[in-house]
PDB file of C-alpha atoms in Angstrom:
ATOM      1  CA  GLY C   1     -16.289   5.960   6.165  1.00 78.00           C
ATOM      2  CA  ASP C   2     -13.415   3.639   6.962  1.00 83.00           C
ATOM      3  CA  SER C   3     -10.061   5.407   7.214  1.00 88.00           C
ATOM      4  CA  VAL C   4      -6.647   5.576   8.816  1.00 93.00           C
ATOM      5  CA  THR C   5      -4.969   8.676  10.208  1.00 93.00           C
ATOM      6  CA  GLN C   6      -1.303   8.667  11.016  1.00 93.00           C
ATOM      7  CA  MET C   7       1.011  11.291  12.390  1.00 85.00           C
ATOM      8  CA  GLU C   8       2.532  13.771  10.018  1.00 82.00           C
ATOM      9  CA  GLY C   9       6.185  13.581   9.169  1.00 83.00           C
ATOM     10  CA  PRO C  10       8.921  13.785   8.450  1.00 94.00           C
ATOM     11  CA  VAL C  11      10.487  12.390  11.593  1.00 96.00           C
ATOM     12  CA  THR C  12      14.233  12.641  12.167  1.00 97.00           C
ATOM     13  CA  LEU C  13      15.871  10.718  14.994  1.00 97.00           C
ATOM     14  CA  SER C  14      19.372   9.944  16.123  1.00 97.00           C
ATOM     15  CA  GLU C  15      20.494   6.340  16.099  1.00 97.00           C
ATOM     16  CA  GLU C  16      19.346   4.380  19.185  1.00 97.00           C
ATOM     17  CA  ALA C  17      16.520   6.833  19.913  1.00 97.00           C
ATOM     18  CA  PHE C  18      13.001   5.640  20.766  1.00 98.00           C
ATOM     19  CA  LEU C  19      10.443   5.755  17.971  1.00 97.00           C
ATOM     20  CA  THR C  20       6.690   6.210  18.120  1.00 97.00           C
ATOM     21  CA  ILE C  21       4.530   6.764  15.057  1.00 97.00           C
ATOM     22  CA  ASN C  22       0.888   7.321  15.911  1.00 97.00           C
ATOM     23  CA  CYS C  23      -1.940   5.714  13.986  1.00 97.00           C
ATOM     24  CA  THR C  24      -5.674   5.858  14.640  1.00 97.00           C
ATOM     25  CA  TYR C  25      -8.462   4.325  12.626  1.00 95.00           C
ATOM     26  CA  THR C  26     -12.158   4.568  11.895  1.00 93.00           C
ATOM     27  CA  ALA C  27     -13.924   1.408  10.836  1.00 89.00           C
ATOM     28  CA  THR C  28     -17.491   0.182  10.692  1.00 82.00           C
ATOM     29  CA  GLY C  29     -16.591  -3.391  11.564  1.00 79.00           C
ATOM     30  CA  TYR C  30     -13.689  -5.167  13.208  1.00 83.00           C
ATOM     31  CA  PRO C  31     -10.675  -4.530  11.034  1.00 90.00           C
ATOM     32  CA  SER C  32      -7.277  -6.130  10.892  1.00 92.00           C
ATOM     33  CA  LEU C  33      -4.482  -3.605  11.300  1.00 94.00           C
ATOM     34  CA  PHE C  34      -1.121  -3.488   9.570  1.00 95.00           C
ATOM     35  CA  TRP C  35       2.089  -1.535   9.382  1.00 97.00           C
ATOM     36  CA  TYR C  36       3.888  -1.498   6.056  1.00 96.00           C
ATOM     37  CA  VAL C  37       7.343  -0.096   5.329  1.00 97.00           C
ATOM     38  CA  GLN C  38       8.545   1.349   2.031  1.00 93.00           C
ATOM     39  CA  TYR C  39      12.238   1.736   1.302  1.00 91.00           C
ATOM     40  CA  PRO C  40      13.304   4.100  -1.492  1.00 85.00           C
ATOM     41  CA  GLY C  41      12.480   2.802  -4.946  1.00 82.00           C
ATOM     42  CA  GLU C  42      10.632  -0.243  -3.645  1.00 85.00           C
ATOM     43  CA  GLY C  43       7.095  -1.364  -3.072  1.00 87.00           C
ATOM     44  CA  LEU C  44       5.509  -1.647   0.335  1.00 92.00           C
ATOM     45  CA  GLN C  45       6.510  -4.543   2.570  1.00 94.00           C
ATOM     46  CA  LEU C  46       4.511  -5.911   5.452  1.00 95.00           C
ATOM     47  CA  LEU C  47       6.192  -5.035   8.747  1.00 97.00           C
ATOM     48  CA  LEU C  48       3.675  -6.402  11.239  1.00 97.00           C
ATOM     49  CA  LYS C  49      -0.020  -7.004  11.760  1.00 95.00           C
ATOM     50  CA  ALA C  50      -2.660  -7.570  14.410  1.00 95.00           C
ATOM     51  CA  THR C  51      -6.032  -9.101  13.746  1.00 91.00           C
ATOM     52  CA  LYS C  52      -8.022  -8.508  16.925  1.00 90.00           C
ATOM     53  CA  ALA C  53      -8.212  -6.256  19.953  1.00 92.00           C
ATOM     54  CA  ASP C  54      -5.246  -6.422  22.368  1.00 95.00           C
ATOM     55  CA  ASP C  55      -3.137  -8.371  19.859  1.00 95.00           C
ATOM     56  CA  LYS C  56       0.459  -7.203  19.624  1.00 97.00           C
ATOM     57  CA  GLY C  57       2.239  -7.435  16.301  1.00 97.00           C
ATOM     58  CA  SER C  58       6.031  -7.453  16.298  1.00 97.00           C
ATOM     59  CA  ASN C  59       8.865  -7.784  13.820  1.00 97.00           C
ATOM     60  CA  LYS C  60      12.481  -6.577  13.566  1.00 95.00           C
ATOM     61  CA  GLY C  61      12.233  -4.841  16.948  1.00 97.00           C
ATOM     62  CA  PHE C  62       9.076  -2.958  15.981  1.00 98.00           C
ATOM     63  CA  GLU C  63       5.852  -3.432  17.939  1.00 98.00           C
ATOM     64  CA  ALA C  64       2.267  -2.223  17.739  1.00 98.00           C
ATOM     65  CA  THR C  65      -0.728  -3.107  19.905  1.00 98.00           C
ATOM     66  CA  TYR C  66      -4.316  -3.142  18.606  1.00 97.00           C
ATOM     67  CA  ARG C  67      -6.214  -0.870  21.016  1.00 96.00           C
ATOM     68  CA  LYS C  68      -9.928  -1.041  20.362  1.00 93.00           C
ATOM     69  CA  GLU C  69     -10.844   1.385  23.156  1.00 93.00           C
ATOM     70  CA  THR C  70      -8.703   4.146  21.639  1.00 95.00           C
ATOM     71  CA  THR C  71      -8.970   2.888  18.015  1.00 95.00           C
ATOM     72  CA  SER C  72      -5.205   3.068  17.768  1.00 97.00           C
ATOM     73  CA  PHE C  73      -2.287   1.010  16.470  1.00 97.00           C
ATOM     74  CA  HIS C  74       0.825   3.020  17.285  1.00 98.00           C
ATOM     75  CA  LEU C  75       4.180   1.783  15.992  1.00 98.00           C
ATOM     76  CA  GLU C  76       7.099   1.703  18.437  1.00 98.00           C
ATOM     77  CA  LYS C  77      10.734   0.702  18.445  1.00 98.00           C
ATOM     78  CA  GLY C  78      13.049   1.030  21.392  1.00 97.00           C
ATOM     79  CA  SER C  79      16.273   1.753  19.519  1.00 96.00           C
ATOM     80  CA  VAL C  80      16.226   2.794  15.865  1.00 97.00           C
ATOM     81  CA  GLN C  81      19.017   2.170  13.406  1.00 97.00           C
ATOM     82  CA  VAL C  82      20.072   4.017  10.276  1.00 96.00           C
ATOM     83  CA  SER C  83      18.714   1.101   8.250  1.00 95.00           C
ATOM     84  CA  ASP C  84      15.202   1.845   9.602  1.00 97.00           C
ATOM     85  CA  SER C  85      15.076   5.017   7.491  1.00 96.00           C
ATOM     86  CA  ALA C  86      12.002   4.555   5.302  1.00 96.00           C
ATOM     87  CA  VAL C  87       8.363   5.562   4.949  1.00 95.00           C
ATOM     88  CA  TYR C  88       5.922   3.784   7.272  1.00 97.00           C
ATOM     89  CA  PHE C  89       2.257   3.251   6.414  1.00 96.00           C
ATOM     90  CA  CYS C  90      -0.512   2.249   8.741  1.00 96.00           C
ATOM     91  CA  ALA C  91      -3.341   0.322   7.114  1.00 94.00           C
ATOM     92  CA  LEU C  92      -6.545  -1.469   7.935  1.00 92.00           C
ATOM     93  CA  SER C  93      -8.388  -4.183   6.146  1.00 90.00           C
ATOM     94  CA  LEU C  94     -11.973  -5.194   6.400  1.00 82.00           C
ATOM     95  CA  TYR C  95     -12.858  -8.841   6.066  1.00 71.00           C
ATOM     96  CA  THR C  96     -15.777  -7.975   3.868  1.00 67.00           C
ATOM     97  CA  GLY C  97     -14.272  -7.748   0.391  1.00 66.00           C
ATOM     98  CA  ASN C  98     -10.700  -7.799   1.721  1.00 74.00           C
ATOM     99  CA  GLN C  99     -10.461  -4.030   1.185  1.00 81.00           C
ATOM    100  CA  PHE C 100      -7.452  -2.111   2.431  1.00 88.00           C
ATOM    101  CA  TYR C 101      -7.204   1.516   3.508  1.00 89.00           C
ATOM    102  CA  PHE C 102      -3.827   3.215   3.931  1.00 92.00           C
ATOM    103  CA  GLY C 103      -2.665   6.232   5.862  1.00 93.00           C
ATOM    104  CA  THR C 104      -0.646   8.945   4.186  1.00 92.00           C
ATOM    105  CA  GLY C 105       2.688   7.609   5.420  1.00 94.00           C
ATOM    106  CA  THR C 106       5.313   8.894   7.843  1.00 96.00           C
ATOM    107  CA  SER C 107       8.835   9.409   6.612  1.00 95.00           C
ATOM    108  CA  LEU C 108      11.538   8.430   9.109  1.00 96.00           C
ATOM    109  CA  THR C 109      15.175   9.417   8.797  1.00 97.00           C
ATOM    110  CA  VAL C 110      17.672   8.058  11.307  1.00 97.00           C
ATOM    111  CA  ILE C 111      20.994   9.862  11.510  1.00 97.00           C
ATOM    112  CA  PRO C 112      24.166   8.302  12.880  1.00 95.00           C
TER     113      PRO C 112
ATOM    114  CA  GLU J   1       8.099 -17.918  -3.422  1.00 68.00           C
ATOM    115  CA  ALA J   2       8.441 -15.463  -6.278  1.00 80.00           C
ATOM    116  CA  GLY J   3       7.085 -12.017  -5.515  1.00 92.00           C
ATOM    117  CA  VAL J   4       4.723  -9.775  -7.437  1.00 96.00           C
ATOM    118  CA  ALA J   5       6.315  -8.815 -10.739  1.00 96.00           C
ATOM    119  CA  GLN J   6       5.646  -5.511 -12.438  1.00 97.00           C
ATOM    120  CA  SER J   7       6.914  -3.956 -15.635  1.00 97.00           C
ATOM    121  CA  PRO J   8       8.182  -1.584 -16.750  1.00 97.00           C
ATOM    122  CA  ARG J   9       9.932  -0.015 -13.740  1.00 95.00           C
ATOM    123  CA  TYR J  10       9.960   3.447 -15.268  1.00 97.00           C
ATOM    124  CA  LYS J  11       8.031   5.130 -18.053  1.00 98.00           C
ATOM    125  CA  ILE J  12       8.137   8.665 -19.377  1.00 98.00           C
ATOM    126  CA  ILE J  13       5.454   9.796 -21.804  1.00 98.00           C
ATOM    127  CA  GLU J  14       3.981  13.036 -23.057  1.00 98.00           C
ATOM    128  CA  LYS J  15       0.468  14.094 -22.100  1.00 97.00           C
ATOM    129  CA  ARG J  16      -2.271  12.694 -24.296  1.00 97.00           C
ATOM    130  CA  GLN J  17      -0.188   9.586 -25.059  1.00 98.00           C
ATOM    131  CA  SER J  18      -1.208   6.141 -23.876  1.00 98.00           C
ATOM    132  CA  VAL J  19       0.651   3.761 -21.573  1.00 98.00           C
ATOM    133  CA  ALA J  20       0.177   0.254 -20.216  1.00 98.00           C
ATOM    134  CA  PHE J  21       1.506  -1.456 -17.119  1.00 98.00           C
ATOM    135  CA  TRP J  22       1.716  -5.163 -16.502  1.00 97.00           C
ATOM    136  CA  CYS J  23       1.492  -7.165 -13.281  1.00 97.00           C
ATOM    137  CA  ASN J  24       2.023 -10.837 -12.519  1.00 96.00           C
ATOM    138  CA  PRO J  25       0.815 -11.674  -9.008  1.00 96.00           C
ATOM    139  CA  ILE J  26       2.075 -14.358  -6.678  1.00 95.00           C
ATOM    140  CA  SER J  27       0.939 -17.751  -7.881  1.00 93.00           C
ATOM    141  CA  GLY J  28      -2.343 -18.791  -6.328  1.00 90.00           C
ATOM    142  CA  HIS J  29      -3.316 -15.349  -5.072  1.00 92.00           C
ATOM    143  CA  ALA J  30      -6.968 -14.780  -5.858  1.00 90.00           C
ATOM    144  CA  THR J  31      -7.106 -11.040  -5.233  1.00 92.00           C
ATOM    145  CA  LEU J  32      -5.194  -8.452  -7.253  1.00 94.00           C
ATOM    146  CA  TYR J  33      -5.075  -4.718  -6.626  1.00 95.00           C
ATOM    147  CA  TRP J  34      -3.828  -1.694  -8.540  1.00 97.00           C
ATOM    148  CA  TYR J  35      -2.880   1.327  -6.445  1.00 96.00           C
ATOM    149  CA  GLN J  36      -1.794   4.817  -7.450  1.00 96.00           C
ATOM    150  CA  GLN J  37       0.788   6.429  -5.177  1.00 93.00           C
ATOM    151  CA  ILE J  38       1.412  10.107  -5.747  1.00 93.00           C
ATOM    152  CA  LEU J  39       4.637  11.446  -4.264  1.00 89.00           C
ATOM    153  CA  GLY J  40       4.273  12.034  -0.540  1.00 84.00           C
ATOM    154  CA  GLN J  41       0.917  10.284  -0.262  1.00 87.00           C
ATOM    155  CA  GLY J  42      -0.342   6.870   0.672  1.00 88.00           C
ATOM    156  CA  PRO J  43      -1.471   4.345  -1.917  1.00 92.00           C
ATOM    157  CA  LYS J  44      -4.909   4.984  -3.361  1.00 93.00           C
ATOM    158  CA  LEU J  45      -6.872   2.000  -4.608  1.00 93.00           C
ATOM    159  CA  LEU J  46      -7.757   2.148  -8.301  1.00 96.00           C
ATOM    160  CA  ILE J  47      -9.222  -1.295  -8.825  1.00 95.00           C
ATOM    161  CA  GLN J  48      -9.526  -4.626  -7.023  1.00 93.00           C
ATOM    162  CA  PHE J  49     -10.045  -7.971  -8.760  1.00 93.00           C
ATOM    163  CA  GLN J  50     -11.170 -11.218  -7.207  1.00 90.00           C
ATOM    164  CA  ASN J  51     -10.021 -13.880  -9.665  1.00 87.00           C
ATOM    165  CA  ASN J  52     -11.023 -12.252 -12.973  1.00 83.00           C
ATOM    166  CA  GLY J  53     -13.997 -10.302 -11.650  1.00 91.00           C
ATOM    167  CA  VAL J  54     -13.949  -6.682 -10.492  1.00 93.00           C
ATOM    168  CA  VAL J  55     -14.701  -6.194  -6.787  1.00 90.00           C
ATOM    169  CA  ASP J  56     -14.150  -2.435  -6.528  1.00 90.00           C
ATOM    170  CA  ASP J  57     -13.377   0.125  -9.212  1.00 94.00           C
ATOM    171  CA  SER J  58     -15.132   3.065  -7.637  1.00 92.00           C
ATOM    172  CA  GLN J  59     -12.005   5.269  -7.699  1.00 92.00           C
ATOM    173  CA  LEU J  60     -10.848   4.345 -11.182  1.00 96.00           C
ATOM    174  CA  PRO J  61     -11.162   7.302 -13.605  1.00 95.00           C
ATOM    175  CA  LYS J  62     -12.966   5.248 -16.183  1.00 95.00           C
ATOM    176  CA  ASP J  63     -12.866   7.900 -18.867  1.00 96.00           C
ATOM    177  CA  ARG J  64      -9.121   7.335 -19.211  1.00 97.00           C
ATOM    178  CA  PHE J  65      -8.114   4.313 -17.120  1.00 98.00           C
ATOM    179  CA  SER J  66      -8.927   0.697 -17.854  1.00 97.00           C
ATOM    180  CA  ALA J  67      -7.774  -2.577 -16.375  1.00 97.00           C
ATOM    181  CA  GLU J  68      -8.237  -6.239 -17.027  1.00 95.00           C
ATOM    182  CA  ARG J  69      -7.138  -9.453 -15.402  1.00 94.00           C
ATOM    183  CA  LEU J  70      -6.493 -12.157 -17.918  1.00 81.00           C
ATOM    184  CA  LYS J  71      -7.760 -15.587 -16.910  1.00 84.00           C
ATOM    185  CA  GLY J  72      -7.616 -14.552 -13.270  1.00 82.00           C
ATOM    186  CA  VAL J  73      -3.812 -14.297 -13.276  1.00 90.00           C
ATOM    187  CA  ASP J  74      -1.880 -11.455 -14.975  1.00 95.00           C
ATOM    188  CA  SER J  75      -3.285  -7.973 -15.127  1.00 97.00           C
ATOM    189  CA  THR J  76      -2.766  -4.870 -17.238  1.00 97.00           C
ATOM    190  CA  LEU J  77      -3.596  -1.277 -16.361  1.00 98.00           C
ATOM    191  CA  LYS J  78      -3.904   1.225 -19.206  1.00 98.00           C
ATOM    192  CA  ILE J  79      -4.109   4.997 -19.293  1.00 98.00           C
ATOM    193  CA  GLN J  80      -5.366   6.684 -22.451  1.00 97.00           C
ATOM    194  CA  PRO J  81      -4.914   9.600 -22.818  1.00 96.00           C
ATOM    195  CA  ALA J  82      -2.522  10.469 -20.013  1.00 97.00           C
ATOM    196  CA  LYS J  83      -2.647  13.749 -18.113  1.00 97.00           C
ATOM    197  CA  LEU J  84       0.088  15.504 -16.152  1.00 97.00           C
ATOM    198  CA  GLU J  85      -1.635  14.615 -12.871  1.00 96.00           C
ATOM    199  CA  ASP J  86      -1.271  10.910 -13.663  1.00 97.00           C
ATOM    200  CA  SER J  87       2.429  11.151 -12.782  1.00 97.00           C
ATOM    201  CA  ALA J  88       2.765   8.703  -9.914  1.00 97.00           C
ATOM    202  CA  VAL J  89       3.969   5.250  -8.957  1.00 95.00           C
ATOM    203  CA  TYR J  90       1.530   2.507  -9.914  1.00 97.00           C
ATOM    204  CA  LEU J  91       1.681  -0.373  -7.491  1.00 95.00           C
ATOM    205  CA  CYS J  92       0.294  -3.820  -8.031  1.00 96.00           C
ATOM    206  CA  ALA J  93      -0.453  -6.029  -5.049  1.00 95.00           C
ATOM    207  CA  SER J  94      -1.894  -9.479  -4.556  1.00 94.00           C
ATOM    208  CA  SER J  95      -3.356 -11.368  -1.664  1.00 91.00           C
ATOM    209  CA  PRO J  96      -4.504 -14.920  -1.031  1.00 86.00           C
ATOM    210  CA  GLN J  97      -8.163 -15.378  -0.302  1.00 74.00           C
ATOM    211  CA  GLY J  98      -9.204 -15.240   3.307  1.00 66.00           C
ATOM    212  CA  ALA J  99      -9.519 -12.914   6.219  1.00 61.00           C
ATOM    213  CA  ASP J 100      -6.455 -11.168   7.630  1.00 72.00           C
ATOM    214  CA  SER J 101      -4.311 -11.922   4.594  1.00 82.00           C
ATOM    215  CA  PRO J 102      -1.778  -9.153   4.034  1.00 87.00           C
ATOM    216  CA  LEU J 103      -1.042  -7.554   0.693  1.00 91.00           C
ATOM    217  CA  HIS J 104       2.125  -8.426  -1.186  1.00 93.00           C
ATOM    218  CA  PHE J 105       3.348  -5.530  -3.319  1.00 94.00           C
ATOM    219  CA  GLY J 106       5.445  -5.326  -6.432  1.00 95.00           C
ATOM    220  CA  ASN J 107       8.128  -2.657  -6.786  1.00 93.00           C
ATOM    221  CA  GLY J 108       5.858  -0.451  -8.839  1.00 94.00           C
ATOM    222  CA  THR J 109       6.061   1.451 -12.100  1.00 96.00           C
ATOM    223  CA  ARG J 110       7.070   5.101 -11.873  1.00 96.00           C
ATOM    224  CA  LEU J 111       5.192   7.070 -14.515  1.00 98.00           C
ATOM    225  CA  THR J 112       6.225  10.590 -15.485  1.00 98.00           C
ATOM    226  CA  VAL J 113       3.897  12.520 -17.780  1.00 98.00           C
ATOM    227  CA  THR J 114       5.465  15.607 -19.379  1.00 97.00           C
TER     228      THR J 114
END
């Protein structure tokens, strides 16, 4: 079935380090792909999205490229800040029925 | 625009009691979702509405959970009777109709069943 697999956490980085969080997907059709971020005590917020192969989503210094050949949508940031500490969720949606599938989340802690 | 509103923010009940959560989606959003998020896990879809009709409730434990969407706008999710394993954050989300539309989440209701 349709699903998302993302790398296990937690991840701890020093400020200004490079971040990669891996995400791969399985889908029967041509999904849209998303990264959501969840800060403590809050709901999920959209971070970025890509709707077709080779699209690059970007926001707040984060980037992810929709790779159809490797069914991946890895999240990257060149220089993390303490304020980036949160849980990151990869998700896909299928046009049919607008259904969403989420990964299990990756907790990121950035230390000064 | 106003975001997705949920209430209450926190609820503590004893097992076998009942509880209800309320959600007001973003105005004009046709699709409304209820997710259950257990600590350390990703959101799990409980039910999806399109206007006031149910699109997907395949993972809703119907023996104890029920949900309705009044007039295609507000929604309530009820648990009766609650079990210890229902302790989780219940997230409501809404989305406008159309492909590629992202979900907009509320802040959730944290339920603790003792």
